[in-house]
Short mmCIF file of C-alpha atoms and ligand atoms in Angstrom, two decimals:
data_model
loop_
_atom_site.label_atom_id
_atom_site.label_comp_id
_atom_site.label_asym_id
_atom_site.label_seq_id
_atom_site.Cartn_x
_atom_site.Cartn_y
_atom_site.Cartn_z
CA MET A 1149 275.94 194.15 214.25
CA SER A 1150 274.30 197.50 213.55
CA GLN A 1151 274.89 199.23 210.23
CA THR A 1152 276.33 202.71 209.75
CA ILE A 1153 274.68 205.52 207.79
CA LEU A 1154 276.30 208.85 206.93
CA ILE A 1155 273.74 211.61 206.36
CA THR A 1156 274.92 215.00 205.10
CA GLY A 1157 272.72 218.01 205.91
CA ALA A 1158 271.17 216.50 209.04
CA THR A 1159 270.53 219.81 210.82
CA SER A 1160 267.02 220.14 209.37
CA GLY A 1161 264.46 218.77 206.95
CA PHE A 1162 265.02 215.42 205.23
CA GLY A 1163 268.39 214.78 206.87
CA GLU A 1164 267.08 215.35 210.38
CA ALA A 1165 264.05 213.11 209.74
CA MET A 1166 266.31 210.38 208.33
CA ALA A 1167 268.56 210.60 211.40
CA ARG A 1168 265.56 210.07 213.68
CA ARG A 1169 264.24 207.18 211.57
CA PHE A 1170 267.52 205.28 211.27
CA ALA A 1171 268.40 205.82 214.94
CA ALA A 1172 265.02 204.35 215.89
CA GLU A 1173 265.84 201.32 213.73
CA GLY A 1174 269.12 200.76 215.62
CA TRP A 1175 271.60 202.12 213.05
CA LYS A 1176 274.84 203.94 213.91
CA LEU A 1177 274.74 207.49 212.59
CA ILE A 1178 277.23 209.98 211.22
CA ILE A 1179 275.50 213.33 210.85
CA THR A 1180 276.95 216.46 209.27
CA GLY A 1181 276.06 220.09 208.58
CA ARG A 1182 277.36 223.56 209.33
CA ARG A 1183 275.23 224.21 212.44
CA THR A 1184 277.09 222.48 215.29
CA GLN A 1185 274.49 223.26 217.95
CA ARG A 1186 271.75 221.55 215.98
CA LEU A 1187 273.93 218.50 215.37
CA ASN A 1188 274.74 218.25 219.08
CA ALA A 1189 271.10 218.71 220.09
CA LEU A 1190 270.04 215.98 217.65
CA ALA A 1191 272.77 213.62 218.89
CA ALA A 1192 271.62 214.22 222.49
CA GLU A 1193 267.99 213.61 221.52
CA LEU A 1194 268.87 210.33 219.80
CA SER A 1195 270.85 208.97 222.75
CA PRO A 1196 271.51 206.09 223.45
CA ALA A 1197 271.92 205.65 219.66
CA GLN A 1198 275.58 205.79 218.61
CA VAL A 1199 276.00 209.13 216.82
CA HIS A 1200 279.13 210.78 215.45
CA THR A 1201 278.74 214.45 214.51
CA ALA A 1202 280.93 216.53 212.20
CA THR A 1203 280.64 220.21 211.39
CA PHE A 1204 281.97 221.34 208.02
CA ASP A 1205 280.91 223.07 204.85
CA ILE A 1206 280.19 220.53 202.10
CA ARG A 1207 281.71 222.97 199.58
CA ASP A 1208 285.14 222.44 201.17
CA SER A 1209 286.58 219.31 199.51
CA LYS A 1210 289.63 219.23 201.81
CA ALA A 1211 287.31 219.30 204.86
CA ILE A 1212 285.45 216.32 203.36
CA SER A 1213 288.56 214.19 202.81
CA ASP A 1214 289.91 215.12 206.29
CA PHE A 1215 286.54 214.21 207.85
CA VAL A 1216 286.41 210.80 206.16
CA ALA A 1217 290.07 210.06 207.02
CA ALA A 1218 289.47 210.96 210.69
CA LEU A 1219 286.32 208.89 211.25
CA PRO A 1220 286.53 206.95 214.53
CA GLU A 1221 287.18 203.20 214.11
CA ASP A 1222 283.58 202.36 215.08
CA PHE A 1223 282.18 204.52 212.27
CA LYS A 1224 284.70 203.86 209.49
CA ASN A 1225 282.73 201.20 207.62
CA ILE A 1226 279.95 203.26 206.07
CA ASP A 1227 277.10 201.08 204.77
CA VAL A 1228 274.91 203.90 203.46
CA LEU A 1229 275.91 207.40 202.34
CA VAL A 1230 273.03 209.84 201.91
CA ASN A 1231 274.16 212.84 199.89
CA ASN A 1232 271.37 215.08 201.15
CA ALA A 1233 272.97 218.48 201.88
CA GLY A 1234 271.79 220.93 199.26
CA LEU A 1235 269.80 224.04 198.56
CA ALA A 1236 267.93 226.23 196.11
CA LEU A 1237 268.56 229.97 196.10
CA GLY A 1238 266.05 232.30 194.49
CA LEU A 1239 263.41 231.88 191.82
CA GLU A 1240 264.34 234.75 189.50
CA PRO A 1241 264.48 234.33 185.72
CA ALA A 1242 267.98 233.59 184.44
CA GLN A 1243 268.52 237.05 182.96
CA ARG A 1244 268.13 238.62 186.44
CA CYS A 1245 269.84 236.01 188.64
CA ASP A 1246 272.73 236.71 190.92
CA LEU A 1247 275.73 234.73 189.63
CA ASP A 1248 276.98 234.20 193.20
CA LEU A 1249 273.79 232.33 194.07
CA TRP A 1250 274.18 230.13 191.00
CA GLU A 1251 277.76 229.33 191.97
CA THR A 1252 276.72 228.50 195.54
CA MET A 1253 274.16 225.98 194.24
CA ILE A 1254 276.71 224.41 191.91
CA ASP A 1255 279.37 224.24 194.65
CA THR A 1256 276.95 222.70 197.16
CA ASN A 1257 274.63 220.47 195.14
CA ILE A 1258 277.17 219.26 192.59
CA LYS A 1259 280.74 219.73 193.80
CA GLY A 1260 279.98 218.88 197.44
CA LEU A 1261 278.05 215.74 196.49
CA VAL A 1262 280.76 214.63 194.08
CA ALA A 1263 283.57 215.16 196.60
CA MET A 1264 281.74 213.26 199.34
CA SER A 1265 280.98 210.38 196.98
CA ARG A 1266 284.62 210.22 195.87
CA ALA A 1267 285.80 210.12 199.50
CA VAL A 1268 283.42 207.35 200.62
CA LEU A 1269 283.23 205.04 197.58
CA PRO A 1270 286.68 203.37 197.83
CA GLY A 1271 285.82 201.85 201.24
CA MET A 1272 282.49 200.57 199.95
CA VAL A 1273 284.11 198.99 196.90
CA GLU A 1274 286.82 197.42 199.08
CA ARG A 1275 284.13 195.85 201.29
CA SER A 1276 282.00 194.90 198.22
CA LYS A 1277 279.03 196.45 200.01
CA GLY A 1278 277.40 199.82 200.27
CA LEU A 1279 274.68 202.14 199.06
CA VAL A 1280 274.84 205.75 197.91
CA VAL A 1281 271.53 207.61 198.09
CA ASN A 1282 271.52 210.97 196.33
CA LEU A 1283 268.89 213.66 196.80
CA GLY A 1284 267.88 214.78 193.35
CA SER A 1285 264.58 216.52 192.70
CA ILE A 1286 261.68 216.68 190.30
CA ALA A 1287 263.45 219.91 189.31
CA GLY A 1288 266.08 217.72 187.62
CA ASN A 1289 263.40 216.07 185.48
CA TRP A 1290 260.96 218.88 184.72
CA PRO A 1291 261.74 222.50 183.88
CA TYR A 1292 259.87 225.32 185.57
CA PRO A 1293 260.29 229.11 185.50
CA GLY A 1294 263.01 230.12 187.93
CA GLY A 1295 264.32 226.56 188.26
CA ASN A 1296 267.31 227.38 185.99
CA VAL A 1297 270.50 226.42 187.85
CA TYR A 1298 268.82 224.57 190.74
CA GLY A 1299 267.14 222.24 188.24
CA GLY A 1300 270.42 221.99 186.35
CA THR A 1301 272.24 220.81 189.49
CA LYS A 1302 269.59 218.17 190.16
CA ALA A 1303 269.72 216.95 186.54
CA PHE A 1304 273.45 216.52 187.12
CA VAL A 1305 272.74 214.54 190.31
CA LYS A 1306 270.39 212.21 188.41
CA GLN A 1307 272.86 211.49 185.61
CA PHE A 1308 275.80 211.22 188.03
CA SER A 1309 273.80 208.64 190.01
CA LEU A 1310 273.11 206.57 186.89
CA ASN A 1311 276.73 206.86 185.76
CA LEU A 1312 277.90 205.74 189.22
CA ARG A 1313 275.83 202.60 188.72
CA ALA A 1314 277.67 201.96 185.48
CA ASP A 1315 281.09 202.47 187.12
CA LEU A 1316 280.18 200.33 190.14
CA HIS A 1317 278.89 197.44 188.04
CA GLY A 1318 279.95 194.16 189.65
CA THR A 1319 281.20 195.73 192.90
CA GLY A 1320 278.05 195.07 194.94
CA VAL A 1321 277.73 198.80 195.67
CA ARG A 1322 274.26 200.21 194.99
CA VAL A 1323 273.15 203.73 193.99
CA THR A 1324 269.73 205.37 194.20
CA ASN A 1325 268.54 208.82 193.17
CA ILE A 1326 265.52 210.12 195.13
CA GLU A 1327 263.60 212.82 193.24
CA PRO A 1328 261.04 214.54 195.48
CA GLY A 1329 258.57 217.26 194.62
CA MET A 1330 257.28 219.86 197.09
CA ALA A 1331 258.25 219.03 200.67
CA GLU A 1332 257.90 221.40 203.61
CA THR A 1333 261.27 221.70 205.34
CA GLU A 1334 263.53 224.74 205.64
CA PHE A 1335 264.05 224.46 201.86
CA SER A 1336 261.81 227.41 200.90
CA VAL A 1337 262.96 229.56 203.82
CA VAL A 1338 266.50 229.14 202.47
CA ARG A 1339 265.36 229.70 198.88
CA PHE A 1340 263.71 233.00 199.86
CA GLU A 1341 266.61 234.17 202.06
CA GLY A 1342 264.84 233.74 205.42
CA ASP A 1343 261.43 235.15 204.37
CA LYS A 1344 259.22 232.74 206.35
CA ASP A 1345 255.92 234.21 205.13
CA LYS A 1346 256.91 233.83 201.48
CA ALA A 1347 258.10 230.29 202.22
CA ALA A 1348 254.82 229.38 203.96
CA GLN A 1349 252.83 230.58 200.91
CA VAL A 1350 254.45 227.84 198.81
CA TYR A 1351 252.61 225.18 200.85
CA SER A 1352 249.46 227.13 201.63
CA GLY A 1353 246.20 225.21 201.07
CA MET A 1354 247.89 221.94 200.06
CA LYS A 1355 249.50 218.98 201.81
CA PRO A 1356 253.18 218.83 200.92
CA LEU A 1357 255.56 215.91 201.44
CA THR A 1358 257.34 215.82 204.79
CA GLY A 1359 260.82 214.87 205.92
CA GLU A 1360 259.31 211.70 207.37
CA ASP A 1361 257.91 210.71 203.95
CA ILE A 1362 261.40 210.91 202.46
CA ALA A 1363 262.95 209.12 205.47
CA ASP A 1364 260.47 206.23 204.88
CA ILE A 1365 261.55 205.97 201.25
CA VAL A 1366 265.26 206.07 202.07
CA HIS A 1367 264.72 203.44 204.76
CA TYR A 1368 262.96 201.19 202.24
CA VAL A 1369 265.80 201.60 199.73
CA ALA A 1370 268.45 200.97 202.40
CA THR A 1371 266.80 197.82 203.73
CA ALA A 1372 265.86 196.24 200.38
CA PRO A 1373 267.69 192.93 199.83
CA ALA A 1374 271.27 193.26 198.55
CA HIS A 1375 270.29 192.03 195.07
CA VAL A 1376 267.76 194.89 194.65
CA ASN A 1377 268.96 198.25 193.35
CA VAL A 1378 266.34 201.00 193.17
CA ASN A 1379 267.74 203.24 190.43
CA ARG A 1380 265.43 206.22 190.80
CA ILE A 1381 262.32 207.18 192.74
CA GLU A 1382 260.33 210.27 191.74
CA VAL A 1383 257.76 211.22 194.36
CA MET A 1384 255.32 214.14 194.61
CA PRO A 1385 252.57 215.22 196.95
CA THR A 1386 249.21 214.07 195.56
CA ALA A 1387 248.26 217.75 195.35
CA GLN A 1388 251.10 218.44 192.87
CA SER A 1389 251.07 217.28 189.24
CA PHE A 1390 251.95 218.61 185.77
CA GLY A 1391 251.02 221.70 183.78
CA GLY A 1392 250.76 222.23 180.05
CA PHE A 1393 253.28 223.97 177.81
CA PRO A 1394 252.78 227.75 177.80
CA VAL A 1395 252.48 229.39 174.37
CA HIS A 1396 253.39 233.03 173.87
CA ARG A 1397 250.93 234.47 171.30
CA GLU A 1398 251.60 237.66 169.41
CA GLN A 1399 248.98 240.40 169.73
CA SER A 1400 247.07 241.01 166.47
P1 NDP B 1398 266.65 221.98 204.42
O1 NDP B 1398 267.01 223.38 204.10
O2 NDP B 1398 265.67 221.74 205.51
O3 NDP B 1398 267.99 221.15 204.75
C1 NDP B 1398 269.14 221.30 203.98
C2 NDP B 1398 270.32 220.70 204.72
O4 NDP B 1398 271.49 220.86 203.89
C3 NDP B 1398 270.62 221.38 206.05
O5 NDP B 1398 270.89 220.40 207.02
C4 NDP B 1398 271.87 222.20 205.77
O6 NDP B 1398 272.71 222.24 206.92
C5 NDP B 1398 272.55 221.37 204.68
N1 NDP B 1398 273.44 222.22 203.88
C6 NDP B 1398 273.11 223.20 203.00
N2 NDP B 1398 274.22 223.81 202.55
C7 NDP B 1398 275.27 223.20 203.14
C8 NDP B 1398 276.68 223.40 203.11
N3 NDP B 1398 277.24 224.35 202.34
N4 NDP B 1398 277.47 222.60 203.86
C9 NDP B 1398 276.93 221.64 204.64
N5 NDP B 1398 275.60 221.40 204.73
C10 NDP B 1398 274.79 222.19 203.99
O7 NDP B 1398 266.16 221.35 203.05
P2 NDP B 1398 265.64 219.87 202.67
O8 NDP B 1398 265.75 218.94 203.81
O9 NDP B 1398 264.33 220.03 202.02
O10 NDP B 1398 266.68 219.50 201.53
C11 NDP B 1398 267.51 218.36 201.56
C12 NDP B 1398 267.84 217.99 200.13
O11 NDP B 1398 266.65 217.62 199.44
C13 NDP B 1398 268.47 219.10 199.29
O12 NDP B 1398 269.47 218.54 198.47
C14 NDP B 1398 267.31 219.62 198.44
O13 NDP B 1398 267.74 220.19 197.23
C15 NDP B 1398 266.55 218.33 198.22
N6 NDP B 1398 265.15 218.47 197.86
C16 NDP B 1398 264.28 219.19 198.64
C17 NDP B 1398 262.94 219.29 198.29
C18 NDP B 1398 261.96 220.11 199.05
O14 NDP B 1398 260.92 220.52 198.48
N7 NDP B 1398 262.16 220.35 200.35
C19 NDP B 1398 262.42 218.59 197.11
C20 NDP B 1398 263.42 217.89 196.34
C21 NDP B 1398 264.72 217.82 196.74
P3 NDP B 1398 273.44 223.55 207.48
O15 NDP B 1398 272.63 224.75 207.07
O16 NDP B 1398 273.51 223.32 208.96
O17 NDP B 1398 274.78 223.51 206.85
C1 8X3 B 1399 262.55 221.00 195.35
C2 8X3 B 1399 261.27 220.80 194.62
O1 8X3 B 1399 259.72 221.79 192.87
O2 8X3 B 1399 260.72 223.33 194.46
O3 8X3 B 1399 263.59 220.32 194.74
O4 8X3 B 1399 262.05 222.36 192.72
S1 8X3 B 1399 260.94 222.13 193.63
#
């Protein structure tokens, strides 16, 4: 019998690539996002794969619980939940940031992910089977200028993932945090409020990760034997590494 994967944020980037990958491997898909047309187009493209689509804003916790309660019988037993929907907004230093943008990141990357996990976990625990894959980021491990609240949300996602493991001890339910570096999706277009040229500059002259790279990793984690729990995977493009610590020197 084919397994069921729920992927949030499947209208572009990682989520869309995961949907294609898991459909090709014969999984049943539940795909979500705010852009209905894109979800429908993806479902049509993936036919004859069994795909259930749902349009809602991940920041709306009532919409999440209603969505999970109303899942069709065929899709109720979720084997894998990928908490992928998320975003970065801006790259300004903290003292100049727009508080609304900070709150949007917190509501989406933290509160949305937490609410979806809370809605799906009871079924997994009842069935003694399941996997939650969270999309963290290198930004949750390493500070960088302008990363402020985005990095803070991803540090939350990492620690929440590890704490879920502690709570789920003995239930058979697995949890993995995926922590990618630079990947070319719509991520930077969103971060720079639709400025495609500015977004393209981020990846200019280097080979970034792709949605397919992340889909490969998630597929590996999801198909590892039931006794194997991958706690965390941090992955970067080869062209990206680490810098030193900047020192501010006083003029003499
Ligand atoms: P994209 O912008 O391409 O995709 C983001 C997805 O999230 C879209 O499908 C979008 O759907 C969905 N989403 C955003 N806000 C909401 C919302 N309020 N309600 C419902 N869905 C929402 O970016 P990526 O694929 O790159 O990002 C996926 C995840 O990976 C994010 O959590 C991101 O932080 C993380 N990540 C990305 C990296 C990168 O460099 N690209 C690196 C490390 C982590 P819609 O707009 O239709 O609602
Ligand atoms: C996205 C990667 O380095 O832009 O999470 O924060 S980075």
